[in-house]
CSV table of C-alpha atoms and ligand atoms in Angstrom, one decimal:
chain,number,residue,atom,x,y,z
A,1,MET,CA,0.0,0.0,0.0
A,2,SER,CA,1.2,3.5,-0.8
A,3,ALA,CA,2.2,6.0,1.8
A,4,ASP,CA,-0.6,8.3,3.1
A,5,VAL,CA,-2.1,10.6,0.5
A,6,SER,CA,-4.6,13.4,0.7
A,7,VAL,CA,-7.4,14.1,-1.7
A,8,VAL,CA,-7.4,17.7,-3.2
A,9,ARG,CA,-9.4,19.4,-5.9
A,10,PHE,CA,-7.2,19.4,-9.0
A,11,ASP,CA,-7.6,23.2,-9.6
A,12,THR,CA,-6.7,24.1,-6.0
A,13,ARG,CA,-3.0,23.6,-6.7
A,14,GLU,CA,-0.5,25.2,-9.0
A,15,TRP,CA,1.2,22.2,-10.5
A,16,SER,CA,4.6,22.7,-12.0
A,17,ASP,CA,5.2,21.4,-15.6
A,18,GLU,CA,7.5,18.8,-14.1
A,19,GLN,CA,4.8,17.5,-11.7
A,20,PHE,CA,2.2,17.5,-14.4
A,21,ASP,CA,4.3,15.8,-17.1
A,22,ALA,CA,5.5,13.2,-14.6
A,23,LEU,CA,2.0,12.3,-13.6
A,24,PHE,CA,0.8,11.8,-17.2
A,25,ALA,CA,4.1,10.6,-18.6
A,26,GLU,CA,2.9,7.0,-19.4
A,27,GLY,CA,-0.8,7.6,-19.2
A,28,PHE,CA,-2.3,8.0,-22.7
A,29,PRO,CA,-1.3,7.9,-26.3
A,30,GLN,CA,-1.1,11.3,-28.1
A,31,PHE,CA,-4.1,10.4,-30.3
A,32,ILE,CA,-6.4,10.3,-27.3
A,33,LEU,CA,-6.7,14.1,-27.8
A,34,ALA,CA,-7.9,13.7,-31.4
A,35,ASP,CA,-11.6,13.2,-30.4
A,36,GLN,CA,-12.9,16.4,-32.0
A,37,ASP,CA,-16.3,16.3,-30.2
A,38,ALA,CA,-14.6,15.7,-26.8
A,39,LYS,CA,-12.2,18.6,-27.6
A,40,ALA,CA,-15.2,21.0,-28.0
A,41,LEU,CA,-16.8,19.8,-24.8
A,42,ILE,CA,-13.8,19.8,-22.5
A,43,ALA,CA,-13.7,23.5,-21.7
A,44,PRO,CA,-17.3,23.6,-20.5
A,45,VAL,CA,-16.7,20.4,-18.6
A,46,ARG,CA,-13.6,21.9,-16.8
A,47,ASP,CA,-15.5,25.1,-16.1
A,48,SER,CA,-18.7,23.4,-14.7
A,49,PHE,CA,-17.4,20.3,-13.0
A,50,ALA,CA,-14.1,21.3,-11.4
A,51,ALA,CA,-15.4,19.9,-8.0
A,52,LEU,CA,-15.4,16.4,-9.6
A,53,ASP,CA,-11.7,16.7,-10.7
A,54,ILE,CA,-9.3,15.5,-8.0
A,55,ALA,CA,-5.7,14.6,-7.4
A,56,LEU,CA,-4.2,12.4,-4.7
A,57,VAL,CA,-1.1,14.2,-3.3
A,58,ASP,CA,1.6,12.7,-1.1
A,59,ALA,CA,3.1,14.3,2.0
A,60,GLY,CA,5.3,16.5,-0.2
A,61,GLU,CA,2.3,17.8,-2.1
A,62,ASN,CA,3.3,15.9,-5.2
A,63,PRO,CA,0.4,14.6,-7.3
A,64,VAL,CA,0.6,10.8,-7.4
A,65,ALA,CA,-2.8,10.1,-9.0
A,66,ALA,CA,-5.6,12.0,-10.6
A,67,GLY,CA,-9.1,11.3,-11.8
A,68,TRP,CA,-12.3,13.1,-12.8
A,69,GLY,CA,-15.9,12.6,-13.7
A,70,VAL,CA,-19.0,14.3,-14.8
A,71,PRO,CA,-22.6,14.3,-13.4
A,72,ILE,CA,-25.4,13.0,-15.6
A,73,CYS,CA,-29.0,11.8,-15.1
A,74,TRP,CA,-29.3,8.1,-15.7
A,75,ASP,CA,-32.3,5.9,-15.0
A,76,GLY,CA,-30.2,2.8,-14.1
A,77,GLU,CA,-31.0,0.9,-17.3
A,78,VAL,CA,-28.5,-0.2,-19.9
A,79,ALA,CA,-30.6,1.3,-22.6
A,80,ASP,CA,-30.3,4.8,-21.1
A,81,LEU,CA,-26.4,4.7,-20.8
A,82,PRO,CA,-24.5,7.3,-22.8
A,83,SER,CA,-22.9,5.8,-25.9
A,84,GLY,CA,-19.6,6.2,-24.1
A,85,TYR,CA,-17.0,8.7,-22.8
A,86,THR,CA,-17.8,11.6,-25.3
A,87,ASP,CA,-21.6,11.2,-25.0
A,88,SER,CA,-21.2,11.3,-21.2
A,89,LEU,CA,-19.5,14.7,-21.5
A,90,ARG,CA,-22.3,15.9,-23.8
A,91,ARG,CA,-25.0,14.7,-21.5
A,92,ALA,CA,-23.4,16.4,-18.5
A,93,VAL,CA,-23.0,19.7,-20.3
A,94,ASP,CA,-26.5,19.6,-21.8
A,95,LEU,CA,-28.0,18.7,-18.4
A,96,ARG,CA,-26.2,21.6,-16.7
A,97,ALA,CA,-27.4,24.0,-19.5
A,98,ASP,CA,-31.0,22.8,-19.0
A,99,GLY,CA,-30.7,23.2,-15.2
A,100,GLY,CA,-31.4,19.5,-14.7
A,101,ARG,CA,-30.6,17.6,-11.6
A,102,PRO,CA,-27.9,14.9,-12.0
A,103,ASP,CA,-28.0,11.6,-10.1
A,104,THR,CA,-25.1,9.7,-11.5
A,105,LEU,CA,-21.3,10.2,-11.6
A,106,VAL,CA,-19.6,9.0,-14.7
A,107,ILE,CA,-15.9,8.5,-13.9
A,108,CYS,CA,-14.2,9.6,-17.1
A,109,ALA,CA,-10.5,9.0,-16.4
A,110,GLY,CA,-8.0,7.9,-13.8
A,111,VAL,CA,-4.2,7.9,-13.9
A,112,VAL,CA,-1.5,6.8,-11.4
A,113,HIS,CA,2.0,8.3,-11.5
A,114,PRO,CA,4.2,5.8,-13.3
A,115,GLU,CA,6.5,5.5,-10.2
A,116,HIS,CA,3.5,4.7,-8.0
A,117,LYS,CA,1.7,2.2,-10.1
A,118,GLY,CA,1.0,-1.1,-8.3
A,119,THR,CA,0.8,0.5,-4.9
A,120,GLY,CA,-3.0,0.6,-4.4
A,121,LEU,CA,-3.4,4.2,-5.5
A,122,ALA,CA,-5.9,3.3,-8.2
A,123,THR,CA,-8.2,1.8,-5.7
A,124,LYS,CA,-7.9,4.9,-3.4
A,125,LEU,CA,-8.6,7.1,-6.4
A,126,ILE,CA,-11.8,5.3,-7.3
A,127,HIS,CA,-12.9,5.3,-3.6
A,128,ALA,CA,-12.2,9.0,-3.4
A,129,LEU,CA,-14.3,9.7,-6.6
A,130,ALA,CA,-17.1,7.5,-5.2
A,131,ASP,CA,-17.0,9.3,-1.9
A,132,LEU,CA,-17.2,12.6,-3.7
A,133,ALA,CA,-20.2,11.4,-5.7
A,134,ALA,CA,-22.0,10.5,-2.5
A,135,ARG,CA,-21.3,13.9,-1.0
A,136,GLU,CA,-22.6,15.6,-4.2
A,137,GLY,CA,-25.8,13.6,-4.0
A,138,LEU,CA,-25.0,11.4,-7.0
A,139,THR,CA,-26.3,8.0,-6.0
A,140,LYS,CA,-25.0,6.0,-8.9
A,141,VAL,CA,-21.4,5.7,-10.1
A,142,ILE,CA,-20.6,4.3,-13.5
A,143,ALA,CA,-17.5,4.4,-15.8
A,144,PRO,CA,-16.8,3.7,-19.5
A,145,LEU,CA,-13.4,1.9,-18.9
A,146,ARG,CA,-10.5,1.9,-21.4
A,147,PRO,CA,-9.2,-1.6,-20.7
A,148,THR,CA,-5.5,-1.2,-20.1
A,149,LEU,CA,-4.4,-4.4,-21.9
A,150,LYS,CA,-6.8,-4.2,-24.8
A,151,HIS,CA,-4.1,-2.6,-27.0
A,152,ARG,CA,-2.3,-5.9,-27.1
A,153,TYR,CA,-5.4,-7.4,-28.7
A,154,PRO,CA,-6.6,-4.8,-31.2
A,155,LEU,CA,-8.2,-7.4,-33.5
A,156,THR,CA,-10.4,-8.8,-30.7
A,157,ASP,CA,-14.0,-7.7,-30.6
A,158,ILE,CA,-14.6,-5.6,-27.4
A,159,ASN,CA,-17.5,-7.9,-26.5
A,160,ASP,CA,-15.2,-10.9,-26.5
A,161,TYR,CA,-12.4,-9.1,-24.8
A,162,ALA,CA,-14.7,-7.9,-21.9
A,163,SER,CA,-15.8,-11.5,-21.4
A,164,TRP,CA,-12.3,-13.0,-21.0
A,165,THR,CA,-11.6,-14.2,-17.5
A,166,ARG,CA,-8.6,-15.6,-15.7
A,167,PRO,CA,-8.8,-19.1,-14.2
A,168,ASP,CA,-10.1,-17.7,-10.9
A,169,GLY,CA,-13.1,-16.2,-12.8
A,170,SER,CA,-12.0,-12.6,-12.5
A,171,PRO,CA,-11.8,-10.4,-15.6
A,172,PHE,CA,-8.7,-10.9,-17.7
A,173,ASP,CA,-8.1,-7.1,-18.1
A,174,PRO,CA,-6.3,-5.6,-15.0
A,175,TRP,CA,-8.3,-2.3,-15.1
A,176,LEU,CA,-11.6,-4.1,-15.4
A,177,ARG,CA,-10.5,-6.5,-12.7
A,178,LEU,CA,-9.6,-3.8,-10.3
A,179,HIS,CA,-13.1,-2.2,-10.6
A,180,VAL,CA,-14.8,-5.6,-10.3
A,181,ARG,CA,-12.7,-6.4,-7.2
A,182,MET,CA,-14.0,-3.2,-5.7
A,183,GLY,CA,-17.5,-4.4,-6.2
A,184,ALA,CA,-18.4,-3.0,-9.7
A,185,ARG,CA,-20.3,-5.1,-12.2
A,186,ILE,CA,-19.8,-5.0,-16.0
A,187,LEU,CA,-23.0,-3.6,-17.6
A,188,THR,CA,-22.3,-3.7,-21.3
A,189,VAL,CA,-19.7,-2.5,-23.9
A,190,ALA,CA,-19.5,0.9,-25.5
A,191,PRO,CA,-18.3,0.0,-29.0
A,192,ARG,CA,-18.1,3.6,-30.1
A,193,SER,CA,-17.1,5.4,-26.9
A,194,GLN,CA,-14.8,7.9,-28.7
A,195,THR,CA,-13.9,8.7,-32.3
A,196,MET,CA,-10.5,10.1,-33.1
A,197,THR,CA,-9.9,11.7,-36.4
A,198,GLY,CA,-6.9,13.5,-38.1
A,199,THR,CA,-5.1,13.9,-41.3
A,200,VAL,CA,-2.7,11.1,-42.5
A,201,ALA,CA,0.2,13.3,-41.5
A,202,GLU,CA,-1.2,13.9,-38.0
A,203,TRP,CA,-1.7,10.1,-37.5
A,204,GLU,CA,1.8,9.5,-38.8
A,205,SER,CA,3.2,11.9,-36.2
A,206,TRP,CA,1.0,10.7,-33.3
A,207,THR,CA,1.9,7.0,-33.9
A,208,GLU,CA,5.5,7.4,-35.4
A,209,MET,CA,4.4,5.1,-38.2
A,210,ALA,CA,4.0,5.6,-42.0
A,211,PHE,CA,0.7,4.8,-43.7
A,212,PRO,CA,1.6,4.5,-47.4
A,213,VAL,CA,-1.7,3.1,-48.6
A,214,SER,CA,-5.3,3.2,-47.5
A,215,GLY,CA,-6.5,0.4,-45.2
A,216,ASP,CA,-6.6,-0.7,-41.6
A,217,TYR,CA,-3.6,-0.5,-39.3
A,218,VAL,CA,-2.6,-1.8,-35.9
A,219,ILE,CA,-1.1,1.2,-34.1
A,220,PRO,CA,0.9,1.5,-30.8
A,221,ASP,CA,-1.5,1.7,-27.8
A,222,GLY,CA,-4.5,1.4,-30.1
A,223,VAL,CA,-7.2,-0.7,-28.6
A,224,ALA,CA,-8.8,-0.9,-32.0
A,225,LEU,CA,-7.6,-0.5,-35.6
A,226,LEU,CA,-6.9,2.8,-37.3
A,227,ARG,CA,-8.6,3.2,-40.7
A,228,ILE,CA,-6.7,5.3,-43.2
A,229,ASP,CA,-8.2,6.8,-46.3
A,230,ARG,CA,-5.4,8.5,-48.3
A,231,GLU,CA,-7.8,9.9,-50.9
A,232,GLN,CA,-9.7,11.8,-48.3
A,233,ASP,CA,-6.5,12.4,-46.3
A,234,VAL,CA,-8.2,11.2,-43.1
A,235,GLY,CA,-7.6,8.6,-40.5
A,236,GLU,CA,-10.4,7.5,-38.2
A,237,TYR,CA,-10.0,5.4,-35.1
A,238,VAL,CA,-13.1,4.4,-33.0
A,239,GLU,CA,-12.3,3.5,-29.5
A,240,PRO,CA,-14.4,0.9,-27.6
A,241,ASN,CA,-14.9,1.0,-23.8
A,242,VAL,CA,-16.6,-1.2,-21.2
A,243,TRP,CA,-19.3,0.1,-19.0
A,244,VAL,CA,-19.2,-0.8,-15.3
A,245,GLN,CA,-21.3,0.3,-12.4
A,246,HIS,CA,-20.1,0.6,-8.8
A,247,ARG,CA,-22.2,-0.3,-5.9
B,301,LIG,C1,-5.0,2.0,-14.9
B,301,LIG,C2,-4.1,2.5,-13.7
B,301,LIG,C3,-4.8,3.8,-13.2
B,301,LIG,C4,-4.1,1.5,-12.6
B,301,LIG,O1,-3.3,1.9,-11.6
B,301,LIG,P1,-2.3,0.8,-10.9
B,301,LIG,O2,-1.6,1.5,-9.8
B,301,LIG,O3,-1.5,0.2,-12.0
B,301,LIG,O4,-3.3,-0.2,-10.3
B,301,LIG,P2,-3.0,-1.5,-9.5
B,301,LIG,O5,-1.6,-1.5,-9.0
B,301,LIG,O6,-4.1,-1.6,-8.5
B,301,LIG,O7,-3.1,-2.6,-10.6
B,301,LIG,C5,-4.4,-3.1,-11.0
B,301,LIG,C6,-4.1,-4.4,-11.7
B,301,LIG,O8,-3.4,-4.1,-12.9
B,301,LIG,C7,-2.3,-5.0,-12.9
B,301,LIG,N1,-1.3,-4.3,-13.8
B,301,LIG,C8,-0.8,-3.0,-13.6
B,301,LIG,N2,0.0,-2.7,-14.6
B,301,LIG,C9,0.0,-3.8,-15.5
B,301,LIG,C10,0.6,-4.0,-16.7
B,301,LIG,N3,1.4,-3.1,-17.3
B,301,LIG,N4,0.4,-5.2,-17.3
B,301,LIG,C11,-0.4,-6.1,-16.7
B,301,LIG,N5,-1.0,-5.9,-15.6
B,301,LIG,C12,-0.9,-4.8,-15.0
B,301,LIG,C13,-1.9,-5.2,-11.5
B,301,LIG,O9,-1.1,-6.3,-11.4
B,301,LIG,C14,-3.2,-5.3,-10.9
B,301,LIG,O10,-3.7,-6.6,-11.2
B,301,LIG,P3,-4.1,-7.7,-10.1
B,301,LIG,O11,-5.5,-7.9,-10.2
B,301,LIG,O12,-3.3,-8.9,-10.5
B,301,LIG,O13,-3.7,-7.2,-8.7
B,301,LIG,C15,-2.7,2.9,-14.1
B,301,LIG,O14,-2.1,1.7,-14.6
B,301,LIG,C16,-2.6,4.0,-15.1
B,301,LIG,O15,-2.4,5.1,-14.7
B,301,LIG,N6,-2.6,3.7,-16.4
B,301,LIG,C17,-2.5,4.7,-17.5
B,301,LIG,C18,-3.8,5.5,-17.6
B,301,LIG,C19,-5.0,4.5,-17.9
B,301,LIG,O16,-4.9,3.7,-18.8
B,301,LIG,N7,-6.1,4.8,-17.2
B,301,LIG,C20,-7.3,3.9,-17.3
B,301,LIG,C21,-8.2,4.5,-18.4
B,301,LIG,S1,-8.8,6.0,-18.0
């Protein structure tokens, strides 16, 4: 277990570039920022829901983990789930604009500092977000998870991948497993949680690969395939997630 940490609102600290870069150093591939719809929503999300954006800091006030979510209204049925990450942001922003009352926290992301992985901080982070939800009157906690080992199986359908188990019956994927161990249950998959688009040159830069012809490509850290269309000068990558609900 990691040393003692405190929970702080992310925007109540001035993080240095070094602290910020270190925290996110191994977190996400560059193309994660190429979701154009999410890009347009992230400013209103940050403005409106800063209270749901937290960091865990160690005794020296260094950020060792961070995570955030958005509040939506969800009736508890699979059919009423957002289509994934980006749709969750949209629903949260729309609900706020309409003056609606949220009842559900959607955990959108979590990251543990590379030097502190494997020390139990991920569990503390999820607990902290769930506690926050309860304090904010959000009675349900759900998350569209980006399974951390899916990138090694980009050809495998997300339905199949989500159903893989270890001999002890627990989920094969470590991030899914962690949530399930904490009491979450898998609800369904989100086959089109996020859509990332860019020009061929942008994809070549993000992936450090060349895409000389149109077609589907396996890319580093891609949980699905990248489809390149050279004639239209566009690459599209649709990221699947797995919905879980915490108790
Ligand atoms: C996902 C993440 C938050 C989990 O934090 P963590 O500190 O590694 O969590 P834990 O140490 O509790 O590990 C959880 C499980 O993953 C396993 N694990 C961790 N890293 C692994 C790896 N690279 N390969 C295989 N298994 C791994 C652990 O062994 C543990 O499995 P267990 O059930 O056998 O105990 C962290 O790895 C991370 O920041 N990843 C990058 C960002 C990310 O992908 N976030 C999730 C999507 S938003």
